[in-house]
Amino acid sequence: MEIGLARLIDEELADHVAESRRFNAGAVAVRGPASLAELRVARERHAARVRQPGGRAVERIVEAAGRRVAVRVTVPRGDEIRGVYLDIPGGGFYIGSAVAGDGRNAQLADGLGVVVVSVDYRLAPENPWPAAPDDCETAALWLVEHGEELFGTAVLAVGGFSAGSNLAMATLLRMRDRGLAGRFSGAVLQFGAYDLSGVSPGGKLYNDEFFIEAYVGNVADRTDPDISPLFGDVGGLPPALVVVGSLDVLLEDNLVLAARLSAAGNEVDVRVYPESGHGFTNGPSAMAAAALRGIESWLGERVFGGGALGGVGEESAEGEGYGGGAVEGVAEFPGMAVEEVPGGGSQ
């Protein structure tokens, strides 16, 4: 891990700064829901935008540790399968679905030659904590127990986007406590929320968001590492790639988590993208494409071996990223930018 903001930002990204500033100037900041009624409206808007299943992802119900969860499985088109990537979607714990990521997961599968398994975990507030991490742990245990038998490889990685990164960390901590963290060779953590207690300075920046009340409103101590991984014993975890934008309200959260991971003896690669806000890798910018290429390269070289097969970053620049999934037109955190479209509204 390299300390110092100048070292955390790749100098070559300067070529994309002007475009990112133009994108930010033409975007509107969308706040998250402030009540249960607004949350339900946000869900309806999301449901209307999600593409209907039409890809090659296959839904199945998997079981482990006496629990069951739905997952969507995308197999690469090539003959070789290098590994399995456990995708944990984002959406503030209250919105989003695995099916919304079918397109980007197909890109990731083909770009790396891996099977992508996306978890359709239960959502708050109907299913508050610990339902979501229970479901993610179930999927992870299922892969540990049956991944090699089903897909011909024991190489596993996990990744998430925003709330999905929180759940990815919670899953790894649970697996570590079971003595199974070593079965995962890497983790991609895109701008996660790691302190839902509001105790740390970074956590205070978003502690008034309603999604936290929806997810853990029934919990007295929100510093529980299963809720706020920032406060856990984070030793003994696989190598992690931490990706965050310099304008993200979660920047401090991510830098502190990276520092804690490094101090605990883990391998950490931190990449900060200038002039980029929350969810930027799901946008149609050159900065987003650069970040996605970096993620693909890191996974290909560090986790799955042999490098990337190519194509993910370029396709995603057309407007759909991968790695947990942003929810179009719905903010998870304050100030999340959503591109304006002619005639009003957002996309």
Coordinates of C-alpha atoms in Angstrom, one line a residue:
M1 CA 0.0 0.0 0.0
E2 CA 1.4 3.4 -1.0
I3 CA 0.6 6.3 1.4
G4 CA 0.0 9.8 0.0
L5 CA -2.8 11.0 -2.2
A6 CA -0.5 11.8 -5.1
R7 CA 0.7 8.2 -5.2
L8 CA -2.9 6.9 -5.0
I9 CA -3.9 8.6 -8.2
D10 CA -2.4 7.3 -11.4
E11 CA -0.8 10.2 -13.3
E12 CA -2.3 8.9 -16.6
L13 CA -5.8 9.6 -15.4
A14 CA -5.1 13.3 -15.8
D15 CA -6.1 12.8 -19.5
H16 CA -9.7 12.1 -18.4
V17 CA -10.1 14.9 -15.8
A18 CA -11.5 17.5 -18.2
E19 CA -14.2 15.0 -19.5
S20 CA -15.1 14.0 -16.0
R21 CA -15.6 17.7 -15.0
R22 CA -17.9 18.2 -18.0
F23 CA -19.8 15.1 -17.1
N24 CA -20.2 16.3 -13.5
A25 CA -21.3 19.8 -14.6
G26 CA -24.1 18.2 -16.7
A27 CA -25.3 15.8 -13.9
V28 CA -27.8 16.3 -11.1
A29 CA -27.2 15.3 -7.5
V30 CA -29.9 12.9 -6.5
R31 CA -30.6 12.3 -2.8
G32 CA -31.6 9.0 -1.4
P33 CA -35.1 8.3 0.1
A34 CA -35.9 10.0 3.3
S35 CA -38.8 7.8 4.3
L36 CA -40.4 4.4 3.8
A37 CA -42.8 5.9 1.3
E38 CA -40.0 7.5 -0.8
L39 CA -38.1 4.2 -0.6
R40 CA -41.0 2.4 -2.2
V41 CA -41.2 5.0 -4.9
A42 CA -37.5 4.5 -5.6
R43 CA -38.1 0.7 -5.9
E44 CA -40.9 1.2 -8.4
R45 CA -38.7 3.5 -10.5
H46 CA -35.9 1.0 -10.4
A47 CA -38.2 -1.9 -11.3
A48 CA -39.4 0.1 -14.3
R49 CA -35.8 0.6 -15.5
V50 CA -34.4 -2.9 -15.1
R51 CA -34.1 -4.8 -18.3
Q52 CA -36.0 -8.0 -18.4
P53 CA -34.0 -11.2 -18.3
G54 CA -32.8 -12.0 -21.8
G55 CA -29.2 -12.9 -21.4
R56 CA -27.5 -16.2 -20.7
A57 CA -27.6 -15.9 -16.9
V58 CA -29.3 -18.8 -15.3
E59 CA -31.1 -18.5 -12.0
R60 CA -30.8 -21.2 -9.4
I61 CA -31.5 -21.7 -5.7
V62 CA -28.4 -22.8 -3.8
E63 CA -28.1 -24.2 -0.3
A64 CA -25.4 -24.2 2.4
A65 CA -25.3 -24.2 6.2
G66 CA -29.0 -24.9 6.3
R67 CA -29.9 -21.8 4.4
R68 CA -31.0 -21.2 0.8
V69 CA -30.5 -18.2 -1.5
A70 CA -31.2 -17.3 -5.1
V71 CA -28.2 -16.6 -7.4
R72 CA -27.7 -15.9 -11.1
V73 CA -24.9 -17.8 -12.8
T74 CA -23.2 -16.5 -15.9
V75 CA -20.7 -18.8 -17.6
P76 CA -18.1 -17.4 -20.1
R77 CA -18.4 -18.1 -23.8
G78 CA -14.9 -19.5 -24.0
D79 CA -13.8 -23.0 -23.4
E80 CA -11.5 -22.3 -20.4
I81 CA -12.9 -21.4 -17.0
R82 CA -10.2 -19.7 -14.9
G83 CA -12.2 -19.1 -11.7
V84 CA -15.5 -18.0 -10.1
Y85 CA -16.3 -14.4 -9.2
L86 CA -18.9 -13.9 -6.4
D87 CA -20.7 -10.6 -7.3
I88 CA -22.6 -8.8 -4.5
P89 CA -24.9 -6.1 -6.0
G90 CA -25.2 -2.6 -4.5
G91 CA -28.3 -0.6 -3.8
G92 CA -28.2 0.8 -0.3
F93 CA -29.4 -2.6 1.1
Y94 CA -32.9 -1.7 0.1
I95 CA -33.0 -1.7 -3.7
G96 CA -31.4 -3.5 -6.6
S97 CA -31.3 -7.1 -7.8
A98 CA -29.0 -9.6 -9.4
V99 CA -30.8 -9.6 -12.7
A100 CA -30.0 -5.9 -13.1
G101 CA -26.3 -6.9 -13.5
D102 CA -26.7 -9.6 -16.2
G103 CA -25.2 -7.4 -18.9
R104 CA -22.1 -6.3 -17.0
N105 CA -21.6 -9.8 -15.5
A106 CA -21.6 -11.3 -19.0
Q107 CA -18.9 -8.8 -20.0
L108 CA -16.9 -9.7 -16.9
A109 CA -17.3 -13.4 -17.5
D110 CA -16.1 -13.1 -21.1
G111 CA -13.4 -10.6 -20.4
L112 CA -11.8 -12.8 -17.7
G113 CA -12.9 -16.3 -18.6
V114 CA -14.7 -16.7 -15.3
V115 CA -18.1 -17.8 -14.0
V116 CA -19.9 -14.9 -12.3
V117 CA -22.3 -15.8 -9.5
S118 CA -24.5 -12.9 -8.4
V119 CA -26.3 -13.0 -5.1
D120 CA -30.0 -12.0 -5.0
Y121 CA -29.9 -11.2 -1.3
R122 CA -32.9 -10.2 0.7
L123 CA -33.6 -6.4 1.0
A124 CA -34.4 -4.1 3.9
P125 CA -36.5 -2.9 5.5
E126 CA -38.7 -6.0 5.1
N127 CA -35.6 -8.1 5.7
P128 CA -33.2 -6.1 7.9
W129 CA -29.8 -7.1 9.0
P130 CA -28.6 -9.9 9.3
A131 CA -30.6 -11.2 6.3
A132 CA -28.3 -9.8 3.6
P133 CA -25.0 -11.0 5.0
D134 CA -26.6 -14.3 5.8
D135 CA -27.6 -14.7 2.2
C136 CA -24.1 -13.6 0.9
E137 CA -22.4 -16.0 3.3
T138 CA -24.7 -18.8 2.1
A139 CA -23.6 -18.2 -1.5
A140 CA -20.0 -18.1 -0.5
L141 CA -20.2 -21.3 1.4
W142 CA -22.0 -23.0 -1.5
L143 CA -19.1 -22.0 -3.8
V144 CA -16.5 -23.3 -1.4
E145 CA -18.4 -26.6 -1.1
H146 CA -19.5 -27.1 -4.8
G147 CA -17.6 -24.6 -7.0
E148 CA -14.9 -27.0 -8.1
E149 CA -17.3 -29.8 -8.7
L150 CA -19.7 -27.6 -10.8
F151 CA -17.2 -25.3 -12.6
G152 CA -13.9 -27.2 -12.6
T153 CA -12.0 -24.6 -10.7
A154 CA -11.3 -23.9 -7.0
V155 CA -10.1 -20.3 -7.7
L156 CA -12.6 -17.9 -6.1
A157 CA -12.9 -14.1 -5.8
V158 CA -15.5 -11.8 -4.4
G159 CA -16.5 -8.2 -5.2
G160 CA -19.1 -5.6 -4.5
F161 CA -20.3 -2.1 -5.3
S162 CA -21.2 0.4 -2.6
A163 CA -23.5 -1.5 -0.2
G164 CA -22.3 -4.7 -1.9
S165 CA -18.7 -3.9 -0.8
N166 CA -19.9 -3.7 2.8
L167 CA -21.5 -7.1 2.3
A168 CA -18.4 -8.4 0.6
M169 CA -16.3 -7.4 3.6
A170 CA -18.8 -8.9 6.0
T171 CA -18.8 -12.1 4.0
L172 CA -15.0 -12.3 4.1
L173 CA -15.0 -11.8 7.9
R174 CA -17.5 -14.5 8.3
M175 CA -15.5 -16.8 6.1
R176 CA -12.3 -16.0 8.0
D177 CA -14.0 -16.8 11.2
R178 CA -14.9 -20.2 9.7
G179 CA -11.3 -20.7 8.7
L180 CA -12.2 -20.4 5.0
A181 CA -11.0 -16.9 4.0
G182 CA -8.0 -18.6 2.3
R183 CA -10.4 -20.1 -0.3
F184 CA -10.8 -16.7 -1.8
S185 CA -7.9 -15.3 -3.7
G186 CA -9.0 -11.7 -4.0
A187 CA -11.6 -9.1 -3.4
V188 CA -12.7 -6.0 -5.4
L189 CA -14.2 -3.3 -3.2
Q190 CA -15.8 -0.4 -5.1
F191 CA -16.6 2.6 -2.9
G192 CA -18.1 0.7 0.0
A193 CA -19.8 2.1 3.1
Y194 CA -17.9 0.6 6.0
D195 CA -19.1 2.5 9.0
L196 CA -22.9 2.5 9.4
S197 CA -22.6 3.5 13.1
G198 CA -21.6 7.1 12.4
V199 CA -18.8 6.8 15.0
S200 CA -15.9 7.5 12.7
P201 CA -15.4 10.9 11.0
G202 CA -16.1 9.3 7.7
G203 CA -19.2 7.5 8.9
K204 CA -20.5 10.8 10.3
L205 CA -20.7 12.2 6.7
Y206 CA -23.6 9.9 5.8
N207 CA -25.0 8.8 9.1
D208 CA -28.3 10.6 8.6
E209 CA -29.2 8.6 5.5
F210 CA -32.6 6.7 5.8
F211 CA -31.2 3.5 4.2
I212 CA -29.2 3.0 7.4
E213 CA -32.3 3.1 9.5
A214 CA -34.1 0.8 7.1
Y215 CA -31.2 -1.8 7.3
V216 CA -30.1 -1.7 10.9
G217 CA -32.7 0.4 12.7
N218 CA -33.3 -2.5 15.1
V219 CA -29.7 -2.7 16.1
A220 CA -28.4 -0.9 19.2
D221 CA -24.6 -1.3 18.5
R222 CA -24.0 -0.6 14.8
T223 CA -20.2 -0.9 15.3
D224 CA -20.7 -4.7 15.0
P225 CA -18.2 -5.7 12.3
D226 CA -21.0 -7.6 10.5
I227 CA -22.6 -4.1 10.0
S228 CA -19.6 -1.8 10.0
P229 CA -16.5 -3.8 8.9
L230 CA -14.3 -0.8 9.7
F231 CA -14.5 -1.8 13.4
G232 CA -13.6 -5.5 12.9
D233 CA -10.5 -7.5 13.2
V234 CA -9.6 -7.4 9.5
G235 CA -6.5 -9.7 9.7
G236 CA -6.2 -12.8 7.6
L237 CA -8.1 -11.7 4.6
P238 CA -7.2 -12.1 0.8
P239 CA -5.6 -9.4 -1.3
A240 CA -8.0 -6.5 -1.9
L241 CA -8.4 -3.8 -4.6
V242 CA -10.1 -0.7 -3.2
V243 CA -11.6 1.6 -5.8
V244 CA -13.1 5.0 -5.0
G245 CA -13.6 8.5 -6.5
S246 CA -12.0 11.6 -5.1
L247 CA -15.5 13.3 -4.9
D248 CA -17.2 10.4 -3.2
V249 CA -18.7 11.0 0.2
L250 CA -17.3 7.6 1.1
L251 CA -13.7 8.5 0.2
E252 CA -12.6 8.7 3.8
D253 CA -14.4 5.4 4.7
N254 CA -12.5 3.7 1.9
L255 CA -9.1 5.1 2.7
V256 CA -9.5 4.2 6.4
L257 CA -10.5 0.7 5.6
A258 CA -7.6 0.3 3.2
A259 CA -5.2 1.6 6.0
R260 CA -6.7 -0.9 8.5
L261 CA -6.4 -3.8 6.0
S262 CA -2.8 -2.9 5.4
A263 CA -1.9 -2.5 9.0
A264 CA -3.4 -5.9 9.7
G265 CA -0.9 -7.4 7.2
N266 CA -3.1 -7.9 4.2
E267 CA -2.1 -7.0 0.6
V268 CA -4.1 -3.9 -0.5
D269 CA -4.1 -1.9 -3.8
V270 CA -5.8 1.5 -3.4
R271 CA -6.9 3.4 -6.5
V272 CA -8.4 6.9 -6.2
Y273 CA -10.0 8.3 -9.4
P274 CA -10.0 12.1 -9.7
E275 CA -13.2 14.1 -10.3
S276 CA -15.3 11.0 -9.7
G277 CA -18.2 10.6 -7.4
H278 CA -20.1 7.7 -6.0
G279 CA -21.0 5.0 -8.5
F280 CA -18.8 6.5 -11.2
T281 CA -17.8 3.2 -12.7
N282 CA -21.4 2.7 -13.9
G283 CA -21.2 5.9 -15.9
P284 CA -20.3 6.4 -19.6
S285 CA -17.0 8.2 -19.0
A286 CA -13.4 7.5 -20.0
M287 CA -12.6 7.6 -16.3
A288 CA -15.1 4.8 -15.6
A289 CA -13.7 2.8 -18.5
A290 CA -10.1 3.3 -17.1
A291 CA -11.3 2.1 -13.7
L292 CA -13.0 -1.0 -15.1
R293 CA -9.9 -1.9 -17.2
G294 CA -7.9 -1.6 -14.0
I295 CA -10.2 -3.9 -12.1
E296 CA -10.2 -6.4 -14.9
S297 CA -6.4 -6.3 -15.2
W298 CA -6.0 -6.7 -11.4
L299 CA -8.3 -9.7 -11.3
G300 CA -6.8 -11.3 -14.3
E301 CA -3.2 -10.9 -13.1
R302 CA -3.5 -11.1 -9.4
V303 CA -6.3 -13.6 -8.9
F304 CA -7.2 -15.6 -11.9
G305 CA -3.8 -15.8 -13.7
G306 CA -2.9 -15.1 -17.3
G307 CA -4.2 -11.6 -17.5
A308 CA -7.4 -10.3 -18.9
L309 CA -8.9 -11.4 -22.2
G310 CA -10.0 -7.8 -22.9
G311 CA -13.1 -5.8 -23.8
V312 CA -14.7 -5.0 -20.5
G313 CA -13.6 -1.4 -20.1
E314 CA -14.4 -0.5 -23.7
E315 CA -17.9 -1.9 -23.6
S316 CA -18.7 -0.5 -20.2
A317 CA -17.8 3.0 -21.4
E318 CA -21.0 2.8 -23.3
G319 CA -22.9 3.1 -20.0
E320 CA -22.9 -0.1 -18.1
G321 CA -20.2 -0.9 -15.6
Y322 CA -19.8 -4.1 -13.6
G323 CA -18.9 -5.2 -10.1
G324 CA -22.0 -5.0 -8.0
G325 CA -24.2 -2.7 -10.0
A326 CA -25.4 0.9 -9.6
V327 CA -29.0 1.6 -9.6
E328 CA -29.9 3.9 -12.4
G329 CA -31.6 7.1 -11.3
V330 CA -31.5 6.2 -7.6
A331 CA -29.1 7.7 -5.2
E332 CA -27.6 5.5 -2.4
F333 CA -25.6 8.4 -0.9
P334 CA -25.9 12.2 -0.8
G335 CA -24.7 14.0 -3.9
M336 CA -24.6 10.9 -6.1
A337 CA -24.5 12.3 -9.6
V338 CA -26.9 11.0 -12.2
E339 CA -26.6 12.1 -15.8
E340 CA -29.3 14.4 -17.1
V341 CA -31.3 13.3 -20.2
P342 CA -33.1 15.7 -22.6
G343 CA -36.5 16.6 -21.4
G344 CA -35.7 16.2 -17.7
G345 CA -35.3 13.2 -15.5
S346 CA -32.2 11.2 -15.1
Q347 CA -30.7 7.9 -16.2

